[in-house]
Structures are given as C-alpha cells and as structure tokens.
PDB file of C-alpha atoms in Angstrom:
ATOM      1  CA  ARG A   1      -4.382  36.691  -0.553  1.00  0.00           C
ATOM      2  CA  ALA A   2      -5.950  36.447  -4.005  1.00  0.00           C
ATOM      3  CA  VAL A   3      -9.319  35.696  -2.370  1.00  0.00           C
ATOM      4  CA  GLN A   4      -8.892  38.662  -0.030  1.00  0.00           C
ATOM      5  CA  LYS A   5      -8.193  40.944  -2.942  1.00  0.00           C
ATOM      6  CA  LYS A   6     -11.044  39.599  -5.055  1.00  0.00           C
ATOM      7  CA  MET A   7     -13.557  39.999  -2.221  1.00  0.00           C
ATOM      8  CA  SER A   8     -12.060  43.234  -0.873  1.00  0.00           C
ATOM      9  CA  ILE A   9     -11.520  41.811   2.620  1.00  0.00           C
ATOM     10  CA  ASP A  10      -9.213  43.873   4.802  1.00  0.00           C
ATOM     11  CA  ASP A  11      -6.712  42.179   7.138  1.00  0.00           C
ATOM     12  CA  SER A  12      -8.454  43.709  10.132  1.00  0.00           C
ATOM     13  CA  ARG A  13     -11.546  41.581   9.419  1.00  0.00           C
ATOM     14  CA  ILE A  14      -9.691  38.244   9.489  1.00  0.00           C
ATOM     15  CA  ILE A  15      -8.967  36.482  12.776  1.00  0.00           C
ATOM     16  CA  GLY A  16      -7.604  33.232  11.380  1.00  0.00           C
ATOM     17  CA  THR A  17      -7.742  30.415   8.839  1.00  0.00           C
ATOM     18  CA  GLY A  18      -9.136  26.925   9.309  1.00  0.00           C
ATOM     19  CA  PHE A  19      -8.211  23.588   7.726  1.00  0.00           C
ATOM     20  CA  SER A  20     -10.432  20.496   7.850  1.00  0.00           C
ATOM     21  CA  LEU A  21      -8.470  17.300   7.230  1.00  0.00           C
ATOM     22  CA  PRO A  22      -9.586  13.698   6.578  1.00  0.00           C
ATOM     23  CA  GLY A  23      -7.777  11.795   9.294  1.00  0.00           C
ATOM     24  CA  THR A  24      -6.484  11.972  12.854  1.00  0.00           C
ATOM     25  CA  VAL A  25      -5.201  15.436  13.677  1.00  0.00           C
ATOM     26  CA  ASN A  26      -2.809  16.665  16.347  1.00  0.00           C
ATOM     27  CA  ARG A  27      -4.054  20.211  16.690  1.00  0.00           C
ATOM     28  CA  LYS A  28      -1.393  21.285  19.199  1.00  0.00           C
ATOM     29  CA  ASP A  29       1.556  20.181  17.064  1.00  0.00           C
ATOM     30  CA  GLN A  30      -0.332  20.983  13.832  1.00  0.00           C
ATOM     31  CA  VAL A  31       0.217  17.543  12.333  1.00  0.00           C
ATOM     32  CA  LEU A  32      -1.994  15.287  10.232  1.00  0.00           C
ATOM     33  CA  GLU A  33      -1.072  12.066  12.004  1.00  0.00           C
ATOM     34  CA  MET A  34      -2.798   9.523   9.810  1.00  0.00           C
ATOM     35  CA  ALA A  35      -5.034   9.670   6.739  1.00  0.00           C
ATOM     36  CA  PRO A  36      -5.386   6.080   5.447  1.00  0.00           C
ATOM     37  CA  ASN A  37      -7.465   7.048   2.417  1.00  0.00           C
ATOM     38  CA  LEU A  38      -4.804   9.515   1.294  1.00  0.00           C
ATOM     39  CA  GLY A  39      -1.895   7.233   2.144  1.00  0.00           C
ATOM     40  CA  MET A  40      -0.445   9.952   4.397  1.00  0.00           C
ATOM     41  CA  LYS A  41       1.119   9.892   7.854  1.00  0.00           C
ATOM     42  CA  ASN A  42       2.711  12.541  10.069  1.00  0.00           C
ATOM     43  CA  ILE A  43       2.334  15.515   7.723  1.00  0.00           C
ATOM     44  CA  SER A  44       3.330  18.758   9.458  1.00  0.00           C
ATOM     45  CA  PHE A  45       1.358  21.913   8.686  1.00  0.00           C
ATOM     46  CA  LYS A  46       3.742  24.174  10.571  1.00  0.00           C
ATOM     47  CA  PRO A  47       5.310  25.467   7.320  1.00  0.00           C
ATOM     48  CA  PHE A  48       2.019  27.235   6.653  1.00  0.00           C
ATOM     49  CA  LYS A  49       3.003  29.698   9.367  1.00  0.00           C
ATOM     50  CA  LYS A  50       5.460  31.178   6.900  1.00  0.00           C
ATOM     51  CA  LEU A  51       2.849  31.434   4.162  1.00  0.00           C
ATOM     52  CA  LEU A  52      -0.115  32.780   6.118  1.00  0.00           C
ATOM     53  CA  ARG A  53      -0.277  36.106   7.860  1.00  0.00           C
ATOM     54  CA  PHE A  54      -2.961  34.921  10.269  1.00  0.00           C
ATOM     55  CA  PRO A  55      -3.270  32.232  12.950  1.00  0.00           C
ATOM     56  CA  PHE A  56      -4.381  28.933  11.461  1.00  0.00           C
ATOM     57  CA  PHE A  57      -6.241  26.023  12.991  1.00  0.00           C
ATOM     58  CA  LEU A  58      -6.428  22.338  12.098  1.00  0.00           C
ATOM     59  CA  GLU A  59      -9.340  20.003  12.729  1.00  0.00           C
ATOM     60  CA  ASN A  60     -10.556  16.597  11.653  1.00  0.00           C
ATOM     61  CA  GLU A  61     -13.116  17.114   8.888  1.00  0.00           C
ATOM     62  CA  ALA A  62     -15.927  15.291  10.711  1.00  0.00           C
ATOM     63  CA  ASN A  63     -15.325  17.434  13.807  1.00  0.00           C
ATOM     64  CA  ALA A  64     -15.478  20.524  11.595  1.00  0.00           C
ATOM     65  CA  GLY A  65     -18.750  19.213  10.161  1.00  0.00           C
ATOM     66  CA  VAL A  66     -20.398  18.804  13.548  1.00  0.00           C
ATOM     67  CA  LEU A  67     -19.459  22.394  14.438  1.00  0.00           C
ATOM     68  CA  THR A  68     -21.483  23.483  11.426  1.00  0.00           C
ATOM     69  CA  GLU A  69     -24.475  21.486  12.636  1.00  0.00           C
ATOM     70  CA  ILE A  70     -24.206  23.133  16.061  1.00  0.00           C
ATOM     71  CA  ALA A  71     -24.129  26.579  14.420  1.00  0.00           C
ATOM     72  CA  ARG A  72     -27.151  25.645  12.300  1.00  0.00           C
ATOM     73  CA  GLY A  73     -29.087  24.643  15.410  1.00  0.00           C
ATOM     74  CA  ASN A  74     -29.456  21.049  14.205  1.00  0.00           C
ATOM     75  CA  GLY A  75     -29.883  18.821  17.206  1.00  0.00           C
ATOM     76  CA  ASP A  76     -29.445  19.243  20.925  1.00  0.00           C
ATOM     77  CA  SER A  77     -26.532  18.848  23.337  1.00  0.00           C
ATOM     78  CA  ASP A  78     -25.664  15.325  22.138  1.00  0.00           C
ATOM     79  CA  ILE A  79     -25.029  14.992  18.406  1.00  0.00           C
ATOM     80  CA  VAL A  80     -23.146  12.646  16.111  1.00  0.00           C
ATOM     81  CA  TYR A  81     -22.256  13.939  12.655  1.00  0.00           C
ATOM     82  CA  ILE A  82     -21.363  11.129  10.236  1.00  0.00           C
ATOM     83  CA  SER A  83     -19.187  12.322   7.378  1.00  0.00           C
ATOM     84  CA  ILE A  84     -19.452  10.022   4.361  1.00  0.00           C
ATOM     85  CA  THR A  85     -16.770  10.976   1.851  1.00  0.00           C
ATOM     86  CA  SER A  86     -13.673   9.074   0.686  1.00  0.00           C
ATOM     87  CA  GLY A  87     -13.857   7.443   4.109  1.00  0.00           C
ATOM     88  CA  VAL A  88     -16.195   7.672   7.084  1.00  0.00           C
ATOM     89  CA  GLY A  89     -15.616   9.690  10.242  1.00  0.00           C
ATOM     90  CA  CYS A  90     -17.765  11.010  13.072  1.00  0.00           C
ATOM     91  CA  GLY A  91     -17.833  14.342  14.843  1.00  0.00           C
ATOM     92  CA  ILE A  92     -19.251  13.960  18.347  1.00  0.00           C
ATOM     93  CA  ILE A  93     -20.881  16.506  20.628  1.00  0.00           C
ATOM     94  CA  ILE A  94     -21.470  15.326  24.209  1.00  0.00           C
ATOM     95  CA  ASN A  95     -23.190  17.628  26.701  1.00  0.00           C
ATOM     96  CA  GLY A  96     -22.709  20.528  24.302  1.00  0.00           C
ATOM     97  CA  LYS A  97     -18.950  20.070  23.925  1.00  0.00           C
ATOM     98  CA  LEU A  98     -16.905  18.659  21.074  1.00  0.00           C
ATOM     99  CA  HIS A  99     -15.591  15.265  22.192  1.00  0.00           C
ATOM    100  CA  ARG A 100     -12.085  14.517  20.914  1.00  0.00           C
ATOM    101  CA  GLY A 101     -11.055  11.855  23.432  1.00  0.00           C
ATOM    102  CA  LYS A 102      -7.887  11.555  25.519  1.00  0.00           C
ATOM    103  CA  ASN A 103      -5.624  11.039  22.501  1.00  0.00           C
ATOM    104  CA  LEU A 104      -7.655  13.321  20.210  1.00  0.00           C
ATOM    105  CA  ARG A 105      -8.749  10.440  17.993  1.00  0.00           C
ATOM    106  CA  ALA A 106     -12.389   9.997  18.992  1.00  0.00           C
ATOM    107  CA  GLY A 107     -14.912   9.432  16.226  1.00  0.00           C
ATOM    108  CA  GLU A 108     -12.975   7.062  13.954  1.00  0.00           C
ATOM    109  CA  PHE A 109     -16.011   4.825  13.616  1.00  0.00           C
ATOM    110  CA  GLY A 110     -15.243   4.292   9.953  1.00  0.00           C
ATOM    111  CA  HIS A 111     -12.601   1.847  11.187  1.00  0.00           C
ATOM    112  CA  MET A 112     -15.041  -0.068  13.367  1.00  0.00           C
ATOM    113  CA  SER A 113     -14.875  -3.623  12.034  1.00  0.00           C
ATOM    114  CA  ILE A 114     -18.214  -5.109  11.017  1.00  0.00           C
ATOM    115  CA  ASP A 115     -16.723  -8.220   9.376  1.00  0.00           C
ATOM    116  CA  GLN A 116     -13.409  -9.638  10.590  1.00  0.00           C
ATOM    117  CA  ASN A 117     -13.073 -11.544   7.316  1.00  0.00           C
ATOM    118  CA  GLY A 118     -14.149  -8.588   5.206  1.00  0.00           C
ATOM    119  CA  PHE A 119     -12.440  -6.228   2.802  1.00  0.00           C
ATOM    120  CA  LYS A 120      -8.908  -5.095   3.655  1.00  0.00           C
ATOM    121  CA  CYS A 121      -8.796  -1.426   4.664  1.00  0.00           C
ATOM    122  CA  GLY A 122      -6.004   1.080   4.086  1.00  0.00           C
ATOM    123  CA  CYS A 123      -5.603   1.320   7.857  1.00  0.00           C
ATOM    124  CA  GLY A 124      -4.399  -2.303   7.937  1.00  0.00           C
ATOM    125  CA  ARG A 125      -7.534  -3.784   9.492  1.00  0.00           C
ATOM    126  CA  SER A 126     -10.180  -5.943   7.808  1.00  0.00           C
ATOM    127  CA  GLY A 127     -13.900  -5.335   7.465  1.00  0.00           C
ATOM    128  CA  CYS A 128     -13.856  -1.655   8.430  1.00  0.00           C
ATOM    129  CA  TRP A 129     -17.286  -0.015   8.203  1.00  0.00           C
ATOM    130  CA  GLU A 130     -16.089   2.564   5.689  1.00  0.00           C
ATOM    131  CA  MET A 131     -15.136  -0.204   3.259  1.00  0.00           C
ATOM    132  CA  TYR A 132     -18.884  -0.805   2.886  1.00  0.00           C
ATOM    133  CA  VAL A 133     -20.445   2.647   3.291  1.00  0.00           C
ATOM    134  CA  SER A 134     -17.947   5.265   2.106  1.00  0.00           C
ATOM    135  CA  GLU A 135     -18.684   7.186  -1.079  1.00  0.00           C
ATOM    136  CA  PRO A 136     -16.174   5.132  -3.137  1.00  0.00           C
ATOM    137  CA  ALA A 137     -17.756   1.926  -1.799  1.00  0.00           C
ATOM    138  CA  LEU A 138     -21.179   3.096  -2.924  1.00  0.00           C
ATOM    139  CA  MET A 139     -19.899   4.222  -6.322  1.00  0.00           C
ATOM    140  CA  THR A 140     -18.107   0.937  -6.989  1.00  0.00           C
ATOM    141  CA  SER A 141     -21.084  -1.242  -6.084  1.00  0.00           C
ATOM    142  CA  MET A 142     -23.561   0.906  -8.039  1.00  0.00           C
ATOM    143  CA  LYS A 143     -21.329   1.031 -11.117  1.00  0.00           C
ATOM    144  CA  ASN A 144     -21.077  -2.742 -11.060  1.00  0.00           C
ATOM    145  CA  ALA A 145     -24.845  -3.051 -10.707  1.00  0.00           C
ATOM    146  CA  ALA A 146     -25.358  -0.740 -13.694  1.00  0.00           C
ATOM    147  CA  GLY A 147     -22.788  -2.550 -15.831  1.00  0.00           C
ATOM    148  CA  LYS A 148     -20.547   0.527 -15.868  1.00  0.00           C
ATOM    149  CA  LYS A 149     -17.588  -0.924 -13.995  1.00  0.00           C
ATOM    150  CA  ASN A 150     -14.979   1.058 -15.963  1.00  0.00           C
ATOM    151  CA  SER A 151     -16.800   4.397 -16.056  1.00  0.00           C
ATOM    152  CA  ARG A 152     -14.659   7.319 -14.931  1.00  0.00           C
ATOM    153  CA  THR A 153     -17.453   9.886 -14.825  1.00  0.00           C
ATOM    154  CA  PHE A 154     -19.951   8.010 -12.659  1.00  0.00           C
ATOM    155  CA  GLY A 155     -21.147  10.207  -9.791  1.00  0.00           C
ATOM    156  CA  MET A 156     -23.879  10.726  -7.210  1.00  0.00           C
ATOM    157  CA  ASP A 157     -26.274  12.087  -9.833  1.00  0.00           C
ATOM    158  CA  ASP A 158     -25.911   8.799 -11.695  1.00  0.00           C
ATOM    159  CA  VAL A 159     -26.682   6.886  -8.486  1.00  0.00           C
ATOM    160  CA  LEU A 160     -29.826   8.960  -8.041  1.00  0.00           C
ATOM    161  CA  GLU A 161     -30.868   8.363 -11.643  1.00  0.00           C
ATOM    162  CA  LEU A 162     -30.428   4.603 -11.266  1.00  0.00           C
ATOM    163  CA  ILE A 163     -32.503   4.498  -8.090  1.00  0.00           C
ATOM    164  CA  GLU A 164     -35.289   6.620  -9.558  1.00  0.00           C
ATOM    165  CA  SER A 165     -35.356   4.536 -12.745  1.00  0.00           C
ATOM    166  CA  GLY A 166     -36.084   1.431 -10.665  1.00  0.00           C
ATOM    167  CA  ASN A 167     -33.157  -0.515 -12.104  1.00  0.00           C
ATOM    168  CA  PRO A 168     -33.593  -3.858 -10.231  1.00  0.00           C
ATOM    169  CA  ALA A 169     -29.880  -4.598  -9.731  1.00  0.00           C
ATOM    170  CA  ALA A 170     -29.177  -1.022  -8.633  1.00  0.00           C
ATOM    171  CA  VAL A 171     -32.141  -0.911  -6.240  1.00  0.00           C
ATOM    172  CA  LYS A 172     -31.049  -4.195  -4.626  1.00  0.00           C
ATOM    173  CA  THR A 173     -27.440  -2.976  -4.356  1.00  0.00           C
ATOM    174  CA  PHE A 174     -28.517   0.308  -2.798  1.00  0.00           C
ATOM    175  CA  ASP A 175     -30.753  -1.497  -0.304  1.00  0.00           C
ATOM    176  CA  ASN A 176     -27.765  -3.616   0.707  1.00  0.00           C
ATOM    177  CA  TYR A 177     -25.706  -0.438   1.127  1.00  0.00           C
ATOM    178  CA  ILE A 178     -28.326   1.011   3.466  1.00  0.00           C
ATOM    179  CA  ASP A 179     -28.255  -2.219   5.497  1.00  0.00           C
ATOM    180  CA  TYR A 180     -24.541  -1.720   6.174  1.00  0.00           C
ATOM    181  CA  LEU A 181     -25.006   1.983   6.899  1.00  0.00           C
ATOM    182  CA  ALA A 182     -27.825   1.269   9.365  1.00  0.00           C
ATOM    183  CA  MET A 183     -25.760  -1.442  11.062  1.00  0.00           C
ATOM    184  CA  GLY A 184     -22.964   0.969  11.898  1.00  0.00           C
ATOM    185  CA  ILE A 185     -25.308   3.734  13.010  1.00  0.00           C
ATOM    186  CA  GLU A 186     -27.096   1.326  15.340  1.00  0.00           C
ATOM    187  CA  ASN A 187     -23.755   0.549  16.989  1.00  0.00           C
ATOM    188  CA  ILE A 188     -22.946   4.245  17.334  1.00  0.00           C
ATOM    189  CA  ILE A 189     -26.338   4.951  18.893  1.00  0.00           C
ATOM    190  CA  LEU A 190     -25.901   2.101  21.360  1.00  0.00           C
ATOM    191  CA  GLY A 191     -22.470   3.407  22.363  1.00  0.00           C
ATOM    192  CA  LEU A 192     -23.112   7.149  22.534  1.00  0.00           C
ATOM    193  CA  ASP A 193     -26.886   7.574  22.979  1.00  0.00           C
ATOM    194  CA  PRO A 194     -27.116  10.805  20.935  1.00  0.00           C
ATOM    195  CA  GLY A 195     -30.266  12.841  20.522  1.00  0.00           C
ATOM    196  CA  THR A 196     -29.470  13.568  16.875  1.00  0.00           C
ATOM    197  CA  VAL A 197     -27.540  11.773  14.157  1.00  0.00           C
ATOM    198  CA  VAL A 198     -26.657  13.882  11.117  1.00  0.00           C
ATOM    199  CA  ILE A 199     -25.580  12.357   7.796  1.00  0.00           C
ATOM    200  CA  GLY A 200     -23.138  14.507   5.839  1.00  0.00           C
ATOM    201  CA  GLY A 201     -21.452  14.300   2.469  1.00  0.00           C
ATOM    202  CA  GLU A 202     -22.521  14.361  -1.166  1.00  0.00           C
ATOM    203  CA  ILE A 203     -24.660  11.313  -0.431  1.00  0.00           C
ATOM    204  CA  THR A 204     -27.274  13.698   0.997  1.00  0.00           C
ATOM    205  CA  LYS A 205     -28.183  14.447  -2.638  1.00  0.00           C
ATOM    206  CA  LEU A 206     -30.119  11.176  -2.553  1.00  0.00           C
ATOM    207  CA  GLY A 207     -32.636  12.746  -0.166  1.00  0.00           C
ATOM    208  CA  ASP A 208     -35.525  10.534   0.953  1.00  0.00           C
ATOM    209  CA  HIS A 209     -34.299   7.678  -1.239  1.00  0.00           C
ATOM    210  CA  LEU A 210     -31.595   7.365   1.419  1.00  0.00           C
ATOM    211  CA  MET A 211     -33.042   8.838   4.589  1.00  0.00           C
ATOM    212  CA  LYS A 212     -36.487   7.197   4.689  1.00  0.00           C
ATOM    213  CA  PRO A 213     -35.328   3.552   4.446  1.00  0.00           C
ATOM    214  CA  LEU A 214     -32.296   4.322   6.607  1.00  0.00           C
ATOM    215  CA  ARG A 215     -34.486   5.528   9.478  1.00  0.00           C
ATOM    216  CA  GLU A 216     -36.704   2.478   9.104  1.00  0.00           C
ATOM    217  CA  LYS A 217     -33.788   0.021   9.136  1.00  0.00           C
ATOM    218  CA  ILE A 218     -32.069   1.661  12.123  1.00  0.00           C
ATOM    219  CA  PHE A 219     -35.087   1.204  14.347  1.00  0.00           C
ATOM    220  CA  LEU A 220     -36.536  -1.962  12.791  1.00  0.00           C
ATOM    221  CA  SER A 221     -34.871  -4.434  15.180  1.00  0.00           C
ATOM    222  CA  ASN A 222     -33.626  -1.951  17.768  1.00  0.00           C
ATOM    223  CA  ASN A 223     -35.199  -2.754  21.128  1.00  0.00           C
ATOM    224  CA  PHE A 224     -33.273  -0.022  22.959  1.00  0.00           C
ATOM    225  CA  ASP A 225     -34.262   3.095  21.017  1.00  0.00           C
ATOM    226  CA  ASN A 226     -37.071   4.369  18.845  1.00  0.00           C
ATOM    227  CA  ALA A 227     -37.577   7.056  16.225  1.00  0.00           C
ATOM    228  CA  ASP A 228     -39.303   9.376  18.709  1.00  0.00           C
ATOM    229  CA  GLU A 229     -36.153   9.566  20.845  1.00  0.00           C
ATOM    230  CA  ILE A 230     -33.451  10.027  18.208  1.00  0.00           C
ATOM    231  CA  LYS A 231     -33.550  12.241  15.126  1.00  0.00           C
ATOM    232  CA  ILE A 232     -31.821  10.903  12.007  1.00  0.00           C
ATOM    233  CA  ILE A 233     -31.382  13.796   9.571  1.00  0.00           C
ATOM    234  CA  ALA A 234     -29.351  14.832   6.526  1.00  0.00           C
ATOM    235  CA  SER A 235     -27.059  17.831   6.717  1.00  0.00           C
ATOM    236  CA  ARG A 236     -28.477  20.775   4.805  1.00  0.00           C
ATOM    237  CA  ASP A 237     -24.903  21.646   3.808  1.00  0.00           C
ATOM    238  CA  GLY A 238     -24.163  18.293   2.181  1.00  0.00           C
ATOM    239  CA  ASP A 239     -20.463  17.933   1.448  1.00  0.00           C
ATOM    240  CA  ASN A 240     -19.765  21.572   2.401  1.00  0.00           C
ATOM    241  CA  ALA A 241     -20.345  21.156   6.143  1.00  0.00           C
ATOM    242  CA  SER A 242     -16.678  20.509   6.944  1.00  0.00           C
ATOM    243  CA  ILE A 243     -15.578  23.516   4.874  1.00  0.00           C
ATOM    244  CA  ILE A 244     -18.009  25.789   6.699  1.00  0.00           C
ATOM    245  CA  GLY A 245     -16.883  24.298  10.011  1.00  0.00           C
ATOM    246  CA  ALA A 246     -13.235  24.928   9.105  1.00  0.00           C
ATOM    247  CA  ALA A 247     -14.038  28.604   8.527  1.00  0.00           C
ATOM    248  CA  MET A 248     -15.556  28.687  12.026  1.00  0.00           C
ATOM    249  CA  LEU A 249     -12.488  27.222  13.771  1.00  0.00           C
ATOM    250  CA  PRO A 250     -10.852  30.563  14.677  1.00  0.00           C
ATOM    251  CA  VAL A 251     -14.103  31.787  16.240  1.00  0.00           C
ATOM    252  CA  TRP A 252     -14.690  28.485  18.039  1.00  0.00           C
ATOM    253  CA  SER A 253     -11.153  28.590  19.435  1.00  0.00           C
ATOM    254  CA  TYR A 254     -11.634  32.158  20.656  1.00  0.00           C
ATOM    255  CA  LEU A 255     -15.031  31.489  22.264  1.00  0.00           C
ATOM    256  CA  TYR A 256     -14.115  28.202  23.915  1.00  0.00           C
ATOM    257  CA  ASP A 257     -10.373  28.686  24.378  1.00  0.00           C
ATOM    258  CA  GLU A 258      -9.553  25.449  22.552  1.00  0.00           C
TER     259      GLU A 258
END
C-alpha cells in the first residue's frame, strides 16, 4: 500500500500480486513446500489473503525467471533458464509452455548429483550440482583463492576484479567453477534438447569472462550438439529476472488460465 501511494497507483490498475520463491511451490494450495537453502518446509502463504486486497500468485523463482525471458523474446519455443543464486534451479519452456511436471517440481536440476561422494547438500543428498555452482559456492572458492576466507563483504564485483587482475589462483579456481557449470548444462541439454539456455543471477555481471569459456566447454566434447544449434546466453535482467517474472504472474495466469 505504501508503494501504491508513493507511485500514485489506483486500485483499478492492479490485477494481482506475484511472489517468486526459491524452492518447490504448490501454487494451488499456496505453500512453499521445500526450500533447502532457507531451511524451510511447508510454509503456507494463505495468511497473505488477509493482508492483500488483490489476488496473489506464487511461483518458483526459476519459473518466474523464464517467464521474463519469454516476454523479452529471448529464445524460441524450447528454453531453459538457469537461476544461479543461493541455490540453482531451472525454469523450463517446452513447446512454448511452462513445464512444471506432474508433481509441480520440474526443474530442480540444482539437486542433480554430479559426485555421489561429494559435498553434503541441505536437501540431504550428496554431490548436488548447486554445491559446486551456486553463488555461495563460487564466493567461497574465490575467497579462498584470494586469501580472503573470512571476508564478510566479498561480492561479485570482487570476483570480477580478481579475474581481470589475472590472479593465478583465482583464474584457476574460476576455470574449475566453469567446468562444473558446463558439466551440468551438458546434462540438461542432453535431457531436454532446448534451443536456448539462459543463465540468470548476479553472476551475469561477469559477462564474457563467464559466457565465452562456458560456451566453449559445453560444446568441447559434446558429440550430440553444437553451438550453431543451441544458444547459450546471459539474461539481460541479471538477478532481477525472477522479480520481473513475479510481477507478470497475474497477467500470465489470466492469459493462460493457469
């Protein structure tokens, strides 16, 4: 209501409110079922009905992100949006439609195990992809490489500075990070055969330092696909894609009756 007042938005111009959430979402019952990185399970959002004067809609944040890419015209009828934040999730468009799966949990590729003896994940499994390629995973490894293990202010700008400075330990660590990222994307491409893969999150600040070697590694030993068939791009909205997508949820629901 404060935002409405500040921006002079009348009630008649609002059709609903959208929430993008980092985890598995039951849209019908309006419940955040599981968010391992937040340590949350079965959180009901129904109480918001009493606080909001408008219909509200819930969506997984990666799904919200891929809706933004559709609206931007990025890609074709088959798109995978990879959200790299505190964890890793994927929004999937197949034949022009958002794919949620039978149990509404499609896209949890961050919990695809790439090392059965690897790091323990908050979901209870070991070696989950997001343990190697999430934003916290990148920050931890780069801080260690820079000798700033205990820094509390280390961010993506610092990662960029380290890479551009040519710090040998940081460059090697970042190259290893891209190896893990490419490994997971290769698996996703083999399973879904998308025409476009979009990388989202604050990591897009790294620009060609990330995207150029990532494209090369994805197709380096891939005998099934090539760079002419699949676009690998960074989201122009960075870590705001899911927020923009959340704002679109009421319209999407109206247009597609979802």
